[in-house]
mmCIF file of C-alpha atoms and ligand atoms in Angstrom:
data_model
loop_
_atom_site.group_PDB
_atom_site.id
_atom_site.type_symbol
_atom_site.label_atom_id
_atom_site.label_comp_id
_atom_site.label_asym_id
_atom_site.label_seq_id
_atom_site.Cartn_x
_atom_site.Cartn_y
_atom_site.Cartn_z
ATOM 1 C CA MET I 1 -50.637 -51.843 -38.464
ATOM 2 C CA SER I 2 -52.381 -49.254 -36.326
ATOM 3 C CA ASP I 3 -51.642 -48.897 -32.600
ATOM 4 C CA GLN I 4 -55.166 -49.995 -31.867
ATOM 5 C CA ASP I 5 -55.030 -53.141 -34.003
ATOM 6 C CA ILE I 6 -51.818 -54.348 -32.381
ATOM 7 C CA ALA I 7 -53.087 -53.607 -28.864
ATOM 8 C CA GLN I 8 -56.384 -55.364 -29.589
ATOM 9 C CA ASN I 9 -54.670 -58.376 -31.117
ATOM 10 C CA LEU I 10 -52.423 -58.691 -28.059
ATOM 11 C CA THR I 11 -55.447 -58.541 -25.775
ATOM 12 C CA SER I 12 -57.306 -61.210 -27.692
ATOM 13 C CA ILE I 13 -54.282 -63.529 -27.801
ATOM 14 C CA GLN I 14 -53.827 -63.096 -24.036
ATOM 15 C CA GLN I 15 -57.512 -63.916 -23.559
ATOM 16 C CA LYS I 16 -57.199 -67.017 -25.704
ATOM 17 C CA ILE I 17 -54.156 -68.128 -23.694
ATOM 18 C CA GLU I 18 -56.115 -67.635 -20.458
ATOM 19 C CA GLN I 19 -59.191 -69.473 -21.726
ATOM 20 C CA THR I 20 -57.150 -72.388 -23.026
ATOM 21 C CA CYS I 21 -55.213 -72.667 -19.759
ATOM 22 C CA THR I 22 -58.363 -72.512 -17.694
ATOM 23 C CA SER I 23 -60.114 -75.239 -19.634
ATOM 24 C CA ALA I 24 -56.949 -77.364 -19.609
ATOM 25 C CA GLY I 25 -56.572 -76.951 -15.827
ATOM 26 C CA ARG I 26 -53.359 -74.940 -16.161
ATOM 27 C CA ASP I 27 -52.291 -71.645 -14.589
ATOM 28 C CA PRO I 28 -52.165 -68.912 -17.268
ATOM 29 C CA LYS I 29 -49.080 -67.488 -15.535
ATOM 30 C CA ASP I 30 -47.191 -70.557 -16.711
ATOM 31 C CA VAL I 31 -47.542 -69.627 -20.387
ATOM 32 C CA SER I 32 -45.662 -66.625 -21.719
ATOM 33 C CA LEU I 33 -46.269 -64.882 -25.004
ATOM 34 C CA VAL I 34 -43.379 -64.221 -27.362
ATOM 35 C CA ALA I 35 -44.511 -61.750 -30.033
ATOM 36 C CA VAL I 36 -42.821 -62.758 -33.288
ATOM 37 C CA SER I 37 -42.005 -59.481 -35.031
ATOM 38 C CA LYS I 38 -39.953 -60.886 -37.941
ATOM 39 C CA THR I 39 -40.253 -58.865 -41.170
ATOM 40 C CA LYS I 40 -42.235 -56.183 -39.306
ATOM 41 C CA PRO I 41 -40.973 -52.616 -38.843
ATOM 42 C CA ASN I 42 -39.612 -51.252 -35.570
ATOM 43 C CA GLU I 43 -42.650 -49.012 -35.248
ATOM 44 C CA ASP I 44 -44.880 -52.085 -34.878
ATOM 45 C CA ILE I 45 -42.632 -53.381 -32.095
ATOM 46 C CA LEU I 46 -42.837 -49.985 -30.375
ATOM 47 C CA LYS I 47 -46.636 -50.104 -30.583
ATOM 48 C CA ALA I 48 -46.651 -53.530 -28.978
ATOM 49 C CA ILE I 49 -44.297 -52.291 -26.234
ATOM 50 C CA THR I 50 -46.675 -49.403 -25.549
ATOM 51 C CA ALA I 51 -49.447 -51.975 -25.220
ATOM 52 C CA GLY I 52 -47.386 -53.776 -22.560
ATOM 53 C CA GLN I 53 -45.714 -56.557 -24.567
ATOM 54 C CA LEU I 54 -42.022 -57.049 -23.700
ATOM 55 C CA HIS I 55 -40.992 -60.400 -25.225
ATOM 56 C CA PHE I 56 -40.161 -60.355 -28.943
ATOM 57 C CA GLY I 57 -38.933 -63.080 -31.286
ATOM 58 C CA GLU I 58 -36.942 -62.766 -34.504
ATOM 59 C CA ASN I 59 -35.752 -65.462 -36.904
ATOM 60 C CA ARG I 60 -32.911 -63.768 -38.783
ATOM 61 C CA MET I 61 -29.681 -62.926 -37.037
ATOM 62 C CA LYS I 62 -29.015 -59.647 -38.861
ATOM 63 C CA GLU I 63 -32.581 -58.447 -38.435
ATOM 64 C CA LEU I 64 -32.429 -59.196 -34.707
ATOM 65 C CA GLU I 65 -29.084 -57.411 -34.414
ATOM 66 C CA ASP I 66 -30.496 -54.306 -36.135
ATOM 67 C CA LYS I 67 -33.703 -54.280 -34.115
ATOM 68 C CA MET I 68 -31.872 -54.751 -30.805
ATOM 69 C CA ALA I 69 -29.655 -51.781 -31.698
ATOM 70 C CA SER I 70 -32.525 -49.464 -32.600
ATOM 71 C CA ILE I 71 -34.972 -50.354 -29.854
ATOM 72 C CA LYS I 72 -33.288 -49.091 -26.725
ATOM 73 C CA ASN I 73 -35.871 -50.124 -24.130
ATOM 74 C CA ALA I 74 -33.876 -52.118 -21.585
ATOM 75 C CA ASP I 75 -36.947 -54.036 -20.417
ATOM 76 C CA VAL I 76 -37.421 -55.734 -23.766
ATOM 77 C CA VAL I 77 -36.601 -59.444 -23.726
ATOM 78 C CA TRP I 78 -35.258 -60.622 -27.104
ATOM 79 C CA HIS I 79 -35.695 -64.165 -28.371
ATOM 80 C CA PHE I 80 -33.913 -65.620 -31.380
ATOM 81 C CA ILE I 81 -36.001 -68.370 -32.999
ATOM 82 C CA GLY I 82 -34.403 -68.956 -36.416
ATOM 83 C CA ASN I 83 -31.471 -70.744 -38.008
ATOM 84 C CA LEU I 84 -28.204 -70.077 -36.206
ATOM 85 C CA GLN I 85 -24.944 -69.348 -37.968
ATOM 86 C CA THR I 86 -21.895 -69.931 -35.791
ATOM 87 C CA ASN I 87 -19.937 -66.974 -37.164
ATOM 88 C CA LYS I 88 -22.766 -64.534 -36.406
ATOM 89 C CA ILE I 89 -23.477 -65.460 -32.790
ATOM 90 C CA LYS I 90 -20.959 -62.825 -31.692
ATOM 91 C CA TYR I 91 -23.154 -60.084 -33.180
ATOM 92 C CA ILE I 92 -26.180 -60.888 -31.021
ATOM 93 C CA ALA I 93 -24.512 -62.215 -27.844
ATOM 94 C CA ASP I 94 -24.277 -58.838 -26.115
ATOM 95 C CA ARG I 95 -28.052 -58.363 -26.033
ATOM 96 C CA VAL I 96 -30.132 -61.445 -26.913
ATOM 97 C CA ASN I 97 -31.801 -63.061 -23.879
ATOM 98 C CA TRP I 98 -33.100 -66.363 -25.278
ATOM 99 C CA ILE I 99 -32.051 -68.552 -28.199
ATOM 100 C CA HIS I 100 -34.745 -71.150 -28.960
ATOM 101 C CA SER I 101 -33.164 -72.796 -31.968
ATOM 102 C CA VAL I 102 -30.065 -74.597 -30.727
ATOM 103 C CA GLU I 103 -29.819 -77.903 -32.563
ATOM 104 C CA LYS I 104 -26.144 -78.806 -32.099
ATOM 105 C CA ALA I 105 -23.657 -78.867 -29.229
ATOM 106 C CA LYS I 106 -21.238 -76.679 -31.202
ATOM 107 C CA TYR I 107 -23.687 -73.759 -31.014
ATOM 108 C CA LEU I 108 -23.841 -73.996 -27.232
ATOM 109 C CA LYS I 109 -20.059 -73.854 -27.113
ATOM 110 C CA GLU I 110 -19.993 -70.711 -29.241
ATOM 111 C CA ILE I 111 -22.859 -69.063 -27.321
ATOM 112 C CA ASN I 112 -21.044 -69.775 -24.055
ATOM 113 C CA LYS I 113 -17.841 -68.238 -25.418
ATOM 114 C CA ARG I 114 -19.467 -65.085 -26.803
ATOM 115 C CA ALA I 115 -21.788 -64.540 -23.833
ATOM 116 C CA GLY I 116 -18.740 -64.915 -21.591
ATOM 117 C CA GLN I 117 -16.911 -62.210 -23.530
ATOM 118 C CA ALA I 118 -19.936 -59.964 -23.008
ATOM 119 C CA ASN I 119 -20.020 -61.029 -19.346
ATOM 120 C CA ARG I 120 -23.640 -62.129 -19.441
ATOM 121 C CA VAL I 121 -25.760 -65.263 -19.475
ATOM 122 C CA ILE I 122 -27.926 -66.356 -22.409
ATOM 123 C CA ASN I 123 -30.824 -68.777 -21.985
ATOM 124 C CA ALA I 124 -31.010 -71.530 -24.580
ATOM 125 C CA LEU I 125 -33.624 -74.032 -25.675
ATOM 126 C CA ILE I 126 -32.743 -77.112 -27.669
ATOM 127 C CA GLN I 127 -34.805 -77.374 -30.829
ATOM 128 C CA VAL I 128 -35.970 -80.897 -31.562
ATOM 129 C CA ASN I 129 -37.317 -81.971 -34.922
ATOM 130 C CA ILE I 130 -40.778 -83.289 -34.072
ATOM 131 C CA SER I 131 -42.245 -83.045 -37.559
ATOM 132 C CA ASP I 132 -41.647 -84.954 -40.749
ATOM 133 C CA GLU I 133 -40.446 -81.806 -42.451
ATOM 134 C CA LYS I 134 -36.657 -81.772 -42.667
ATOM 135 C CA GLN I 135 -36.523 -78.022 -43.325
ATOM 136 C CA LYS I 136 -38.080 -77.304 -39.909
ATOM 137 C CA GLY I 137 -34.704 -77.942 -38.311
ATOM 138 C CA GLY I 138 -33.895 -79.280 -34.872
ATOM 139 C CA CYS I 139 -31.903 -82.207 -33.572
ATOM 140 C CA LYS I 140 -33.073 -85.779 -33.726
ATOM 141 C CA PRO I 141 -34.730 -86.958 -30.514
ATOM 142 C CA GLU I 142 -31.937 -89.512 -30.034
ATOM 143 C CA ASP I 143 -29.273 -86.761 -30.100
ATOM 144 C CA LEU I 144 -30.875 -84.714 -27.351
ATOM 145 C CA ALA I 145 -29.176 -86.460 -24.414
ATOM 146 C CA SER I 146 -25.640 -85.854 -25.670
ATOM 147 C CA ILE I 147 -26.375 -82.197 -26.456
ATOM 148 C CA LEU I 148 -27.706 -81.697 -22.912
ATOM 149 C CA GLU I 149 -24.692 -83.437 -21.377
ATOM 150 C CA SER I 150 -22.337 -81.169 -23.323
ATOM 151 C CA ALA I 151 -23.829 -78.075 -21.657
ATOM 152 C CA GLN I 152 -23.892 -79.017 -17.978
ATOM 153 C CA ASN I 153 -20.664 -77.198 -17.111
ATOM 154 C CA TYR I 154 -21.029 -73.987 -19.092
ATOM 155 C CA ASP I 155 -21.057 -70.692 -17.155
ATOM 156 C CA PHE I 156 -22.588 -68.313 -19.691
ATOM 157 C CA VAL I 157 -25.295 -70.352 -21.363
ATOM 158 C CA LYS I 158 -28.122 -72.008 -19.468
ATOM 159 C CA VAL I 159 -30.202 -74.679 -21.161
ATOM 160 C CA LYS I 160 -33.740 -74.039 -19.945
ATOM 161 C CA GLY I 161 -35.818 -76.347 -22.080
ATOM 162 C CA LEU I 162 -36.894 -77.534 -25.502
ATOM 163 C CA MET I 163 -38.429 -75.995 -28.594
ATOM 164 C CA GLY I 164 -40.339 -77.601 -31.433
ATOM 165 C CA MET I 165 -42.296 -76.702 -34.527
ATOM 166 C CA ALA I 166 -45.148 -78.900 -35.649
ATOM 167 C CA THR I 167 -45.895 -79.771 -39.247
ATOM 168 C CA PHE I 168 -47.986 -77.041 -40.832
ATOM 169 C CA VAL I 169 -51.517 -78.342 -41.382
ATOM 170 C CA ASP I 170 -54.973 -76.774 -41.591
ATOM 171 C CA ASP I 171 -56.311 -78.774 -38.675
ATOM 172 C CA PRO I 172 -53.942 -78.492 -35.688
ATOM 173 C CA GLU I 173 -55.524 -81.605 -34.146
ATOM 174 C CA GLU I 174 -53.444 -83.538 -36.662
ATOM 175 C CA VAL I 175 -50.224 -82.379 -34.988
ATOM 176 C CA ARG I 176 -51.226 -83.003 -31.381
ATOM 177 C CA SER I 177 -49.049 -86.136 -31.420
ATOM 178 C CA GLU I 178 -45.985 -84.046 -32.376
ATOM 179 C CA PHE I 179 -46.470 -81.787 -29.344
ATOM 180 C CA LYS I 180 -47.048 -84.852 -27.164
ATOM 181 C CA LEU I 181 -43.735 -86.229 -28.399
ATOM 182 C CA LEU I 182 -41.898 -83.043 -27.392
ATOM 183 C CA LYS I 183 -43.520 -83.126 -23.939
ATOM 184 C CA GLU I 184 -42.497 -86.772 -23.522
ATOM 185 C CA LEU I 185 -38.910 -85.918 -24.460
ATOM 186 C CA PHE I 186 -39.020 -83.020 -22.000
ATOM 187 C CA ASP I 187 -40.152 -85.371 -19.225
ATOM 188 C CA SER I 188 -37.808 -88.222 -20.079
ATOM 189 C CA HIS I 189 -34.748 -85.909 -20.223
ATOM 190 C CA GLN I 190 -35.257 -84.303 -16.807
ATOM 191 C CA LYS I 191 -32.584 -86.735 -15.609
ATOM 192 C CA TYR I 192 -29.976 -84.626 -17.437
ATOM 193 C CA ASN I 193 -30.710 -81.616 -15.227
ATOM 194 C CA GLU I 194 -27.364 -80.800 -13.725
ATOM 195 C CA GLY I 195 -25.358 -77.570 -13.476
ATOM 196 C CA SER I 196 -26.363 -75.303 -16.337
ATOM 197 C CA VAL I 197 -29.012 -77.649 -17.700
ATOM 198 C CA GLN I 198 -32.410 -77.275 -16.037
ATOM 199 C CA LEU I 199 -35.339 -78.193 -18.284
ATOM 200 C CA GLU I 200 -38.248 -75.941 -17.266
ATOM 201 C CA HIS I 201 -39.628 -74.565 -20.526
ATOM 202 C CA LEU I 202 -41.329 -75.927 -23.590
ATOM 203 C CA SER I 203 -41.485 -73.462 -26.476
ATOM 204 C CA MET I 204 -44.226 -74.693 -28.757
ATOM 205 C CA GLY I 205 -47.279 -73.248 -30.476
ATOM 206 C CA MET I 206 -47.693 -70.636 -33.202
ATOM 207 C CA THR I 207 -50.733 -68.718 -34.446
ATOM 208 C CA ASN I 208 -52.250 -71.779 -36.082
ATOM 209 C CA ASP I 209 -51.667 -74.380 -33.380
ATOM 210 C CA MET I 210 -51.375 -72.423 -30.124
ATOM 211 C CA LYS I 211 -54.391 -73.984 -28.440
ATOM 212 C CA VAL I 212 -53.275 -77.582 -28.975
ATOM 213 C CA ALA I 213 -49.710 -76.678 -27.905
ATOM 214 C CA ILE I 214 -50.925 -75.180 -24.610
ATOM 215 C CA GLU I 215 -53.138 -78.200 -23.970
ATOM 216 C CA GLU I 216 -50.039 -80.380 -24.439
ATOM 217 C CA GLY I 217 -47.890 -78.399 -21.993
ATOM 218 C CA SER I 218 -46.353 -75.409 -23.771
ATOM 219 C CA THR I 219 -44.888 -72.704 -21.504
ATOM 220 C CA MET I 220 -43.946 -70.267 -24.292
ATOM 221 C CA VAL I 221 -46.016 -69.603 -27.379
ATOM 222 C CA ARG I 222 -44.447 -67.820 -30.349
ATOM 223 C CA ILE I 223 -47.128 -65.782 -32.079
ATOM 224 C CA GLY I 224 -46.562 -63.592 -35.135
ATOM 225 C CA SER I 225 -49.369 -63.127 -37.629
ATOM 226 C CA ALA I 226 -52.191 -63.045 -35.066
ATOM 227 C CA ILE I 227 -50.508 -59.964 -33.535
ATOM 228 C CA PHE I 228 -48.810 -58.133 -36.398
ATOM 229 C CA GLY I 229 -50.838 -59.355 -39.377
ATOM 230 C CA GLU I 230 -49.863 -61.497 -42.328
ATOM 231 C CA ARG I 231 -46.294 -61.400 -43.625
ATOM 232 C CA ASN I 232 -45.247 -61.090 -47.253
ATOM 233 C CA TYR I 233 -42.251 -63.338 -46.678
ATOM 234 C CA ASP I 234 -40.596 -65.204 -43.824
HETATM 235 C C1 PLP X 1 -42.586 -67.170 -37.839
HETATM 236 C C2 PLP X 1 -42.398 -68.043 -36.672
HETATM 237 C C3 PLP X 1 -43.364 -68.105 -35.666
HETATM 238 C C4 PLP X 1 -44.677 -67.339 -35.689
HETATM 239 O O1 PLP X 1 -45.501 -67.767 -36.726
HETATM 240 P P1 PLP X 1 -47.036 -67.283 -36.845
HETATM 241 O O2 PLP X 1 -47.661 -68.387 -37.610
HETATM 242 O O3 PLP X 1 -47.007 -66.012 -37.600
HETATM 243 O O4 PLP X 1 -47.589 -67.125 -35.492
HETATM 244 C C5 PLP X 1 -43.114 -68.930 -34.578
HETATM 245 N N1 PLP X 1 -41.983 -69.647 -34.492
HETATM 246 C C6 PLP X 1 -41.022 -69.612 -35.430
HETATM 247 C C7 PLP X 1 -39.794 -70.427 -35.256
HETATM 248 C C8 PLP X 1 -41.202 -68.813 -36.562
HETATM 249 O O5 PLP X 1 -40.243 -68.781 -37.492
#
């Protein structure tokens, strides 16, 4: 995409975030934009950086590893949002800043180990399955408490909140209840805040359902196609 298209798309997404926050009585500063650059070339990421965007999300471990190695800008904040593979965490642990898609305690253990070897701290979000679609991933709501308890004493991974993906539908109003569920889980699990677990963030909302997600309390929206255009594959 052209420099201008990407810059304009970023501006209009930021405006939509501001408008939605304002009408929902929320402070726009409480919602950050993660630009999902999966499948898109490095040059598109560089154009977005030039336009002032610093948070990027990727959903494949190898693709993230390659992009982190080629884009040297130290101010970029990298988010991993896809399926984790235990044996590949070591390849991203020296640079990734956030991992949104932690659905099992064993991943937190491995992230803590590898981040420790790199002498850095990685922020994690626990992904909860809030939709009926099994392939969306995430832990069951009833498993959340034990996953949080497992992480309270880690030094190199901090659990900062929850992530969820709603069922894909044409009318995002239909999935408002799924976002409400994630917000309720977020509120009801604040009692597990201890040591390295401090639930402050809710990563929810994509291009199609961003508005509803912000109205229901999202603090991080993950937006791909509205910034970089349609993808040929995921
Ligand atoms: C691809 C992806 C997104 C962004 O999707 P868009 O519909 O293009 O905004 C957000 N979150 C996750 C986990 C994704 O895989």
